[in-house]
Amino acid sequence: DVKVTQSSRYLVKRTGEKVFLECVQDMDHENMFWYRQDPGLGLRLIYFSYDVKMKEKGDIPEGYSVSREKKERFSLILESASTNQTSMYLCASTFTGRQETQYFGPGTRLLVL
Amino acid sequence: GNSVTQMEGPVTLSEEAFLTINCTYTATGYPSLFWYVQYPGEGLQLLLKATKADDKGSNKGFEATYRKETTSFHLEKGSVQVSDSAVYFCALLSTQGAQKLVFGQGTRLTINP
């Protein structure tokens, strides 16, 4: 069974903290994605990665960075968390050329105080 | 640019009622269209898709027809069940430029017994 896991379901951090969100997939997918989900705004793409050590900015990359050192793992980093980064963060993965069939993790709900 | 607009939620229906969730899109070229569903506590999963005009996607009793003339992809189900309660996202995948999914804002559906 395909699986995308995220390191935490719920996370509470303080303003200014460095935050790491981890995502792991076991399907040998080349492509991985980070989205944030906000009420009334749907899913917005933050960053994506076509392969190990490769990354591309999505629609809202400001305030975020990513790391992809291994094929199965894609990390989202908030260098200095701010309250407007309180959100649900979703990771997804897929094979190259199969963008429509993205497999999603359960999400991490992040609260920044 | 590409965009997807869904009907405002939340939508509340009784079991066995008829469901329609409206979705319209703006895109260059001829995108592929999708409905994703997010059950409580889970990540998104692909519900159905259509890749060209007049195609009908269907799955689990849900249907949607790709209408190029009205740039729409409305989701329908003839008789909803309590287990259909979820958030539904309409999305498109552009066939031009970088292939990325663009999501609508999501529609929360609640079915009462």
PDB file of C-alpha atoms in Angstrom:
ATOM      1  CA  ASP A   1       0.000   0.000   0.000  1.00  0.00           C
ATOM      2  CA  VAL A   2       1.338   3.420  -0.921  1.00  0.00           C
ATOM      3  CA  LYS A   3       2.354   5.601   1.948  1.00  0.00           C
ATOM      4  CA  VAL A   4       3.296   9.209   2.576  1.00  0.00           C
ATOM      5  CA  THR A   5       4.010   9.987   6.207  1.00  0.00           C
ATOM      6  CA  GLN A   6       4.569  13.299   7.928  1.00  0.00           C
ATOM      7  CA  SER A   7       6.559  13.598  11.105  1.00  0.00           C
ATOM      8  CA  SER A   8       3.895  15.273  13.225  1.00  0.00           C
ATOM      9  CA  ARG A   9       0.125  15.636  13.092  1.00  0.00           C
ATOM     10  CA  TYR A  10       0.094  18.677  15.381  1.00  0.00           C
ATOM     11  CA  LEU A  11       2.844  21.131  16.215  1.00  0.00           C
ATOM     12  CA  VAL A  12       2.928  24.247  18.377  1.00  0.00           C
ATOM     13  CA  LYS A  13       5.853  26.652  17.986  1.00  0.00           C
ATOM     14  CA  ARG A  14       6.717  30.165  19.044  1.00  0.00           C
ATOM     15  CA  THR A  15       7.362  33.139  16.800  1.00  0.00           C
ATOM     16  CA  GLY A  16      10.969  33.206  15.656  1.00  0.00           C
ATOM     17  CA  GLU A  17      11.617  29.484  16.143  1.00  0.00           C
ATOM     18  CA  LYS A  18      13.117  27.388  13.369  1.00  0.00           C
ATOM     19  CA  VAL A  19      10.653  24.683  12.390  1.00  0.00           C
ATOM     20  CA  PHE A  20      11.278  21.470  10.464  1.00  0.00           C
ATOM     21  CA  LEU A  21       8.453  19.520   8.857  1.00  0.00           C
ATOM     22  CA  GLU A  22       9.463  16.116   7.562  1.00  0.00           C
ATOM     23  CA  CYS A  23       7.841  14.034   4.861  1.00  0.00           C
ATOM     24  CA  VAL A  24       8.756  10.489   3.862  1.00  0.00           C
ATOM     25  CA  GLN A  25       7.367   8.387   1.005  1.00  0.00           C
ATOM     26  CA  ASP A  26       7.966   4.713   0.362  1.00  0.00           C
ATOM     27  CA  MET A  27       6.960   4.575  -3.309  1.00  0.00           C
ATOM     28  CA  ASP A  28      10.277   5.547  -4.938  1.00  0.00           C
ATOM     29  CA  HIS A  29       8.640   8.685  -6.364  1.00  0.00           C
ATOM     30  CA  GLU A  30      10.903  11.234  -7.993  1.00  0.00           C
ATOM     31  CA  ASN A  31       8.614  14.217  -7.393  1.00  0.00           C
ATOM     32  CA  MET A  32       7.646  15.592  -3.998  1.00  0.00           C
ATOM     33  CA  PHE A  33       5.590  18.632  -3.044  1.00  0.00           C
ATOM     34  CA  TRP A  34       4.784  20.830  -0.074  1.00  0.00           C
ATOM     35  CA  TYR A  35       1.423  22.638   0.092  1.00  0.00           C
ATOM     36  CA  ARG A  36      -0.285  24.701   2.692  1.00  0.00           C
ATOM     37  CA  GLN A  37      -4.036  24.454   3.144  1.00  0.00           C
ATOM     38  CA  ASP A  38      -6.014  27.405   4.485  1.00  0.00           C
ATOM     39  CA  PRO A  39      -9.791  27.836   4.747  1.00  0.00           C
ATOM     40  CA  GLY A  40     -11.208  29.559   1.689  1.00  0.00           C
ATOM     41  CA  LEU A  41      -7.876  29.383  -0.154  1.00  0.00           C
ATOM     42  CA  GLY A  42      -7.579  25.686  -0.903  1.00  0.00           C
ATOM     43  CA  LEU A  43      -4.117  24.230  -1.392  1.00  0.00           C
ATOM     44  CA  ARG A  44      -1.262  26.456  -2.433  1.00  0.00           C
ATOM     45  CA  LEU A  45       2.072  25.084  -3.597  1.00  0.00           C
ATOM     46  CA  ILE A  46       5.072  26.190  -1.532  1.00  0.00           C
ATOM     47  CA  TYR A  47       7.938  24.190  -3.072  1.00  0.00           C
ATOM     48  CA  PHE A  48       8.442  21.070  -5.100  1.00  0.00           C
ATOM     49  CA  SER A  49      11.321  18.801  -5.975  1.00  0.00           C
ATOM     50  CA  TYR A  50      11.836  16.818  -9.181  1.00  0.00           C
ATOM     51  CA  ASP A  51      14.677  14.749  -7.804  1.00  0.00           C
ATOM     52  CA  VAL A  52      17.273  14.511  -5.073  1.00  0.00           C
ATOM     53  CA  LYS A  53      18.930  17.862  -4.351  1.00  0.00           C
ATOM     54  CA  MET A  54      16.651  19.591  -6.851  1.00  0.00           C
ATOM     55  CA  LYS A  55      14.001  22.099  -5.841  1.00  0.00           C
ATOM     56  CA  GLU A  56      11.706  24.605  -7.467  1.00  0.00           C
ATOM     57  CA  LYS A  57       9.707  27.445  -5.961  1.00  0.00           C
ATOM     58  CA  GLY A  58       5.977  27.121  -6.006  1.00  0.00           C
ATOM     59  CA  ASP A  59       3.448  29.905  -5.725  1.00  0.00           C
ATOM     60  CA  ILE A  60       4.145  31.004  -2.137  1.00  0.00           C
ATOM     61  CA  PRO A  61       7.792  30.213  -1.245  1.00  0.00           C
ATOM     62  CA  GLU A  62       8.462  33.303   0.859  1.00  0.00           C
ATOM     63  CA  GLY A  63       9.457  32.443   4.415  1.00  0.00           C
ATOM     64  CA  TYR A  64      10.122  28.785   3.576  1.00  0.00           C
ATOM     65  CA  SER A  65      12.997  26.651   2.375  1.00  0.00           C
ATOM     66  CA  VAL A  66      13.277  22.947   1.577  1.00  0.00           C
ATOM     67  CA  SER A  67      15.788  20.144   1.613  1.00  0.00           C
ATOM     68  CA  ARG A  68      15.877  16.910  -0.382  1.00  0.00           C
ATOM     69  CA  GLU A  69      19.028  14.952   0.453  1.00  0.00           C
ATOM     70  CA  LYS A  70      17.452  11.530  -0.097  1.00  0.00           C
ATOM     71  CA  LYS A  71      14.869  10.453  -2.610  1.00  0.00           C
ATOM     72  CA  GLU A  72      12.325   9.372  -0.016  1.00  0.00           C
ATOM     73  CA  ARG A  73      12.534  12.428   2.233  1.00  0.00           C
ATOM     74  CA  PHE A  74      11.489  16.032   1.616  1.00  0.00           C
ATOM     75  CA  SER A  75      11.784  18.566   4.425  1.00  0.00           C
ATOM     76  CA  LEU A  76      10.083  21.933   4.736  1.00  0.00           C
ATOM     77  CA  ILE A  77      11.891  24.509   6.863  1.00  0.00           C
ATOM     78  CA  LEU A  78      10.502  27.648   8.396  1.00  0.00           C
ATOM     79  CA  GLU A  79      13.656  29.618   9.180  1.00  0.00           C
ATOM     80  CA  SER A  80      11.896  31.979  11.594  1.00  0.00           C
ATOM     81  CA  ALA A  81       8.290  31.046  12.194  1.00  0.00           C
ATOM     82  CA  SER A  82       5.669  33.776  12.135  1.00  0.00           C
ATOM     83  CA  THR A  83       2.012  33.745  13.147  1.00  0.00           C
ATOM     84  CA  ASN A  84       0.883  34.009   9.518  1.00  0.00           C
ATOM     85  CA  GLN A  85       2.471  30.621   8.921  1.00  0.00           C
ATOM     86  CA  THR A  86      -0.116  28.970  11.153  1.00  0.00           C
ATOM     87  CA  SER A  87      -1.709  26.510   8.765  1.00  0.00           C
ATOM     88  CA  MET A  88      -2.163  22.910   7.688  1.00  0.00           C
ATOM     89  CA  TYR A  89       0.845  21.650   5.733  1.00  0.00           C
ATOM     90  CA  LEU A  90       0.431  18.804   3.283  1.00  0.00           C
ATOM     91  CA  CYS A  91       3.149  16.790   1.607  1.00  0.00           C
ATOM     92  CA  ALA A  92       2.594  14.849  -1.609  1.00  0.00           C
ATOM     93  CA  SER A  93       4.595  12.706  -4.008  1.00  0.00           C
ATOM     94  CA  THR A  94       4.285  11.174  -7.458  1.00  0.00           C
ATOM     95  CA  PHE A  95       6.225   9.719 -10.347  1.00  0.00           C
ATOM     96  CA  THR A  96       7.570  12.043 -13.021  1.00  0.00           C
ATOM     97  CA  GLY A  97       4.916  12.645 -15.659  1.00  0.00           C
ATOM     98  CA  ARG A  98       2.141  11.576 -13.290  1.00  0.00           C
ATOM     99  CA  GLN A  99       1.436  14.936 -11.681  1.00  0.00           C
ATOM    100  CA  GLU A 100      -2.312  14.298 -11.577  1.00  0.00           C
ATOM    101  CA  THR A 101      -1.994  11.311  -9.299  1.00  0.00           C
ATOM    102  CA  GLN A 102      -0.312  12.820  -6.298  1.00  0.00           C
ATOM    103  CA  TYR A 103      -0.310  10.813  -3.079  1.00  0.00           C
ATOM    104  CA  PHE A 104      -0.830  12.943  -0.012  1.00  0.00           C
ATOM    105  CA  GLY A 105       0.235  12.588   3.573  1.00  0.00           C
ATOM    106  CA  PRO A 106      -2.249  13.219   6.407  1.00  0.00           C
ATOM    107  CA  GLY A 107      -0.972  16.733   7.050  1.00  0.00           C
ATOM    108  CA  THR A 108       0.692  18.634   9.879  1.00  0.00           C
ATOM    109  CA  ARG A 109      -1.360  21.283  11.625  1.00  0.00           C
ATOM    110  CA  LEU A 110       1.082  23.972  12.744  1.00  0.00           C
ATOM    111  CA  LEU A 111       0.189  26.660  15.254  1.00  0.00           C
ATOM    112  CA  VAL A 112       2.663  29.524  15.672  1.00  0.00           C
ATOM    113  CA  LEU A 113       2.115  31.559  18.829  1.00  0.00           C
TER     114      LEU A 113
ATOM    115  CA  GLY B   1      -2.860  32.436 -15.123  1.00  0.00           C
ATOM    116  CA  ASN B   2      -4.654  29.208 -14.285  1.00  0.00           C
ATOM    117  CA  SER B   3      -7.286  29.205 -11.579  1.00  0.00           C
ATOM    118  CA  VAL B   4     -10.153  27.107 -10.212  1.00  0.00           C
ATOM    119  CA  THR B   5     -13.282  28.401  -8.505  1.00  0.00           C
ATOM    120  CA  GLN B   6     -15.608  26.192  -6.467  1.00  0.00           C
ATOM    121  CA  MET B   7     -18.961  26.909  -4.943  1.00  0.00           C
ATOM    122  CA  GLU B   8     -18.889  28.279  -1.425  1.00  0.00           C
ATOM    123  CA  GLY B   9     -19.375  25.835   1.374  1.00  0.00           C
ATOM    124  CA  PRO B  10     -20.185  24.357   3.696  1.00  0.00           C
ATOM    125  CA  VAL B  11     -22.846  22.192   2.118  1.00  0.00           C
ATOM    126  CA  THR B  12     -25.164  20.181   4.355  1.00  0.00           C
ATOM    127  CA  LEU B  13     -27.517  17.544   2.957  1.00  0.00           C
ATOM    128  CA  SER B  14     -29.621  14.680   4.191  1.00  0.00           C
ATOM    129  CA  GLU B  15     -28.745  11.104   3.321  1.00  0.00           C
ATOM    130  CA  GLU B  16     -29.944  10.027  -0.151  1.00  0.00           C
ATOM    131  CA  ALA B  17     -30.148  13.628  -1.387  1.00  0.00           C
ATOM    132  CA  PHE B  18     -28.776  14.680  -4.773  1.00  0.00           C
ATOM    133  CA  LEU B  19     -25.431  16.446  -4.686  1.00  0.00           C
ATOM    134  CA  THR B  20     -23.934  19.052  -6.986  1.00  0.00           C
ATOM    135  CA  ILE B  21     -20.720  20.919  -6.231  1.00  0.00           C
ATOM    136  CA  ASN B  22     -19.954  23.517  -8.882  1.00  0.00           C
ATOM    137  CA  CYS B  23     -16.474  24.046 -10.289  1.00  0.00           C
ATOM    138  CA  THR B  24     -15.326  26.407 -13.026  1.00  0.00           C
ATOM    139  CA  TYR B  25     -11.825  27.021 -14.281  1.00  0.00           C
ATOM    140  CA  THR B  26      -9.655  29.471 -16.168  1.00  0.00           C
ATOM    141  CA  ALA B  27      -6.720  28.084 -18.090  1.00  0.00           C
ATOM    142  CA  THR B  28      -4.690  28.438 -21.245  1.00  0.00           C
ATOM    143  CA  GLY B  29      -4.773  25.453 -23.542  1.00  0.00           C
ATOM    144  CA  TYR B  30      -6.677  22.322 -22.616  1.00  0.00           C
ATOM    145  CA  PRO B  31      -6.048  21.297 -19.030  1.00  0.00           C
ATOM    146  CA  SER B  32      -6.876  18.003 -17.402  1.00  0.00           C
ATOM    147  CA  LEU B  33      -9.454  18.309 -14.609  1.00  0.00           C
ATOM    148  CA  PHE B  34      -9.761  16.469 -11.314  1.00  0.00           C
ATOM    149  CA  TRP B  35     -11.746  16.086  -8.162  1.00  0.00           C
ATOM    150  CA  TYR B  36      -9.860  15.232  -4.999  1.00  0.00           C
ATOM    151  CA  VAL B  37     -11.495  14.275  -1.698  1.00  0.00           C
ATOM    152  CA  GLN B  38     -10.166  14.729   1.834  1.00  0.00           C
ATOM    153  CA  TYR B  39     -11.845  12.609   4.497  1.00  0.00           C
ATOM    154  CA  PRO B  40     -11.546  13.752   8.128  1.00  0.00           C
ATOM    155  CA  GLY B  41      -8.021  13.332   9.449  1.00  0.00           C
ATOM    156  CA  GLU B  42      -6.611  12.135   6.137  1.00  0.00           C
ATOM    157  CA  GLY B  43      -4.692  13.519   3.180  1.00  0.00           C
ATOM    158  CA  LEU B  44      -6.245  14.221  -0.199  1.00  0.00           C
ATOM    159  CA  GLN B  45      -6.921  11.372  -2.584  1.00  0.00           C
ATOM    160  CA  LEU B  46      -7.865  11.440  -6.234  1.00  0.00           C
ATOM    161  CA  LEU B  47     -11.593  10.828  -6.701  1.00  0.00           C
ATOM    162  CA  LEU B  48     -11.985  11.161 -10.478  1.00  0.00           C
ATOM    163  CA  LYS B  49     -10.518  12.854 -13.521  1.00  0.00           C
ATOM    164  CA  ALA B  50     -11.188  13.881 -17.112  1.00  0.00           C
ATOM    165  CA  THR B  51      -8.497  14.716 -19.619  1.00  0.00           C
ATOM    166  CA  LYS B  52     -10.394  16.187 -22.565  1.00  0.00           C
ATOM    167  CA  ALA B  53     -13.614  17.931 -23.482  1.00  0.00           C
ATOM    168  CA  ASP B  54     -16.827  15.896 -23.013  1.00  0.00           C
ATOM    169  CA  ASP B  55     -14.993  13.226 -21.015  1.00  0.00           C
ATOM    170  CA  LYS B  56     -16.889  12.001 -17.971  1.00  0.00           C
ATOM    171  CA  GLY B  57     -14.966  10.920 -14.909  1.00  0.00           C
ATOM    172  CA  SER B  58     -16.680   8.636 -12.413  1.00  0.00           C
ATOM    173  CA  ASN B  59     -15.886   6.815  -9.197  1.00  0.00           C
ATOM    174  CA  LYS B  60     -17.784   5.677  -6.068  1.00  0.00           C
ATOM    175  CA  GLY B  61     -21.072   6.951  -7.557  1.00  0.00           C
ATOM    176  CA  PHE B  62     -19.656  10.429  -8.213  1.00  0.00           C
ATOM    177  CA  GLU B  63     -19.525  11.862 -11.728  1.00  0.00           C
ATOM    178  CA  ALA B  64     -18.199  14.987 -13.405  1.00  0.00           C
ATOM    179  CA  THR B  65     -18.224  15.977 -17.078  1.00  0.00           C
ATOM    180  CA  TYR B  66     -15.567  18.178 -18.694  1.00  0.00           C
ATOM    181  CA  ARG B  67     -17.509  21.025 -20.319  1.00  0.00           C
ATOM    182  CA  LYS B  68     -15.172  23.137 -22.441  1.00  0.00           C
ATOM    183  CA  GLU B  69     -17.898  25.526 -23.614  1.00  0.00           C
ATOM    184  CA  THR B  70     -18.757  26.532 -20.054  1.00  0.00           C
ATOM    185  CA  THR B  71     -15.273  25.841 -18.600  1.00  0.00           C
ATOM    186  CA  SER B  72     -16.890  23.735 -15.896  1.00  0.00           C
ATOM    187  CA  PHE B  73     -16.409  20.388 -14.157  1.00  0.00           C
ATOM    188  CA  HIS B  74     -19.286  20.068 -11.704  1.00  0.00           C
ATOM    189  CA  LEU B  75     -19.306  17.129  -9.290  1.00  0.00           C
ATOM    190  CA  GLU B  76     -22.562  15.180  -8.926  1.00  0.00           C
ATOM    191  CA  LYS B  77     -23.882  12.203  -7.020  1.00  0.00           C
ATOM    192  CA  GLY B  78     -27.402  10.898  -7.180  1.00  0.00           C
ATOM    193  CA  SER B  79     -27.760   9.667  -3.596  1.00  0.00           C
ATOM    194  CA  VAL B  80     -25.245  10.712  -0.961  1.00  0.00           C
ATOM    195  CA  GLN B  81     -24.318   8.730   2.139  1.00  0.00           C
ATOM    196  CA  VAL B  82     -23.054   9.800   5.551  1.00  0.00           C
ATOM    197  CA  SER B  83     -19.656   8.365   4.576  1.00  0.00           C
ATOM    198  CA  ASP B  84     -19.397  10.963   1.775  1.00  0.00           C
ATOM    199  CA  SER B  85     -18.881  13.691   4.372  1.00  0.00           C
ATOM    200  CA  ALA B  86     -15.527  15.227   3.463  1.00  0.00           C
ATOM    201  CA  VAL B  87     -13.880  18.219   1.822  1.00  0.00           C
ATOM    202  CA  TYR B  88     -13.909  18.148  -1.971  1.00  0.00           C
ATOM    203  CA  PHE B  89     -11.333  19.938  -4.109  1.00  0.00           C
ATOM    204  CA  CYS B  90     -11.566  20.655  -7.801  1.00  0.00           C
ATOM    205  CA  ALA B  91      -8.200  20.943  -9.544  1.00  0.00           C
ATOM    206  CA  LEU B  92      -6.625  21.376 -12.950  1.00  0.00           C
ATOM    207  CA  LEU B  93      -3.331  20.337 -14.461  1.00  0.00           C
ATOM    208  CA  SER B  94      -2.090  22.625 -17.157  1.00  0.00           C
ATOM    209  CA  THR B  95      -0.759  21.079 -20.348  1.00  0.00           C
ATOM    210  CA  GLN B  96       1.488  24.063 -20.950  1.00  0.00           C
ATOM    211  CA  GLY B  97       4.626  25.024 -19.119  1.00  0.00           C
ATOM    212  CA  ALA B  98       5.485  23.456 -15.772  1.00  0.00           C
ATOM    213  CA  GLN B  99       2.970  20.774 -14.867  1.00  0.00           C
ATOM    214  CA  LYS B 100       1.522  21.699 -11.527  1.00  0.00           C
ATOM    215  CA  LEU B 101      -1.847  21.020  -9.968  1.00  0.00           C
ATOM    216  CA  VAL B 102      -3.912  24.127  -9.264  1.00  0.00           C
ATOM    217  CA  PHE B 103      -6.601  23.617  -6.624  1.00  0.00           C
ATOM    218  CA  GLY B 104      -9.862  25.314  -5.882  1.00  0.00           C
ATOM    219  CA  GLN B 105     -10.640  26.481  -2.366  1.00  0.00           C
ATOM    220  CA  GLY B 106     -12.409  23.283  -1.344  1.00  0.00           C
ATOM    221  CA  THR B 107     -16.036  22.610  -0.397  1.00  0.00           C
ATOM    222  CA  ARG B 108     -16.891  20.982   2.914  1.00  0.00           C
ATOM    223  CA  LEU B 109     -19.755  18.524   2.610  1.00  0.00           C
ATOM    224  CA  THR B 110     -21.674  17.186   5.598  1.00  0.00           C
ATOM    225  CA  ILE B 111     -24.299  14.477   5.193  1.00  0.00           C
ATOM    226  CA  ASN B 112     -26.788  14.002   8.018  1.00  0.00           C
ATOM    227  CA  PRO B 113     -28.497  10.632   8.598  1.00  0.00           C
TER     228      PRO B 113
END
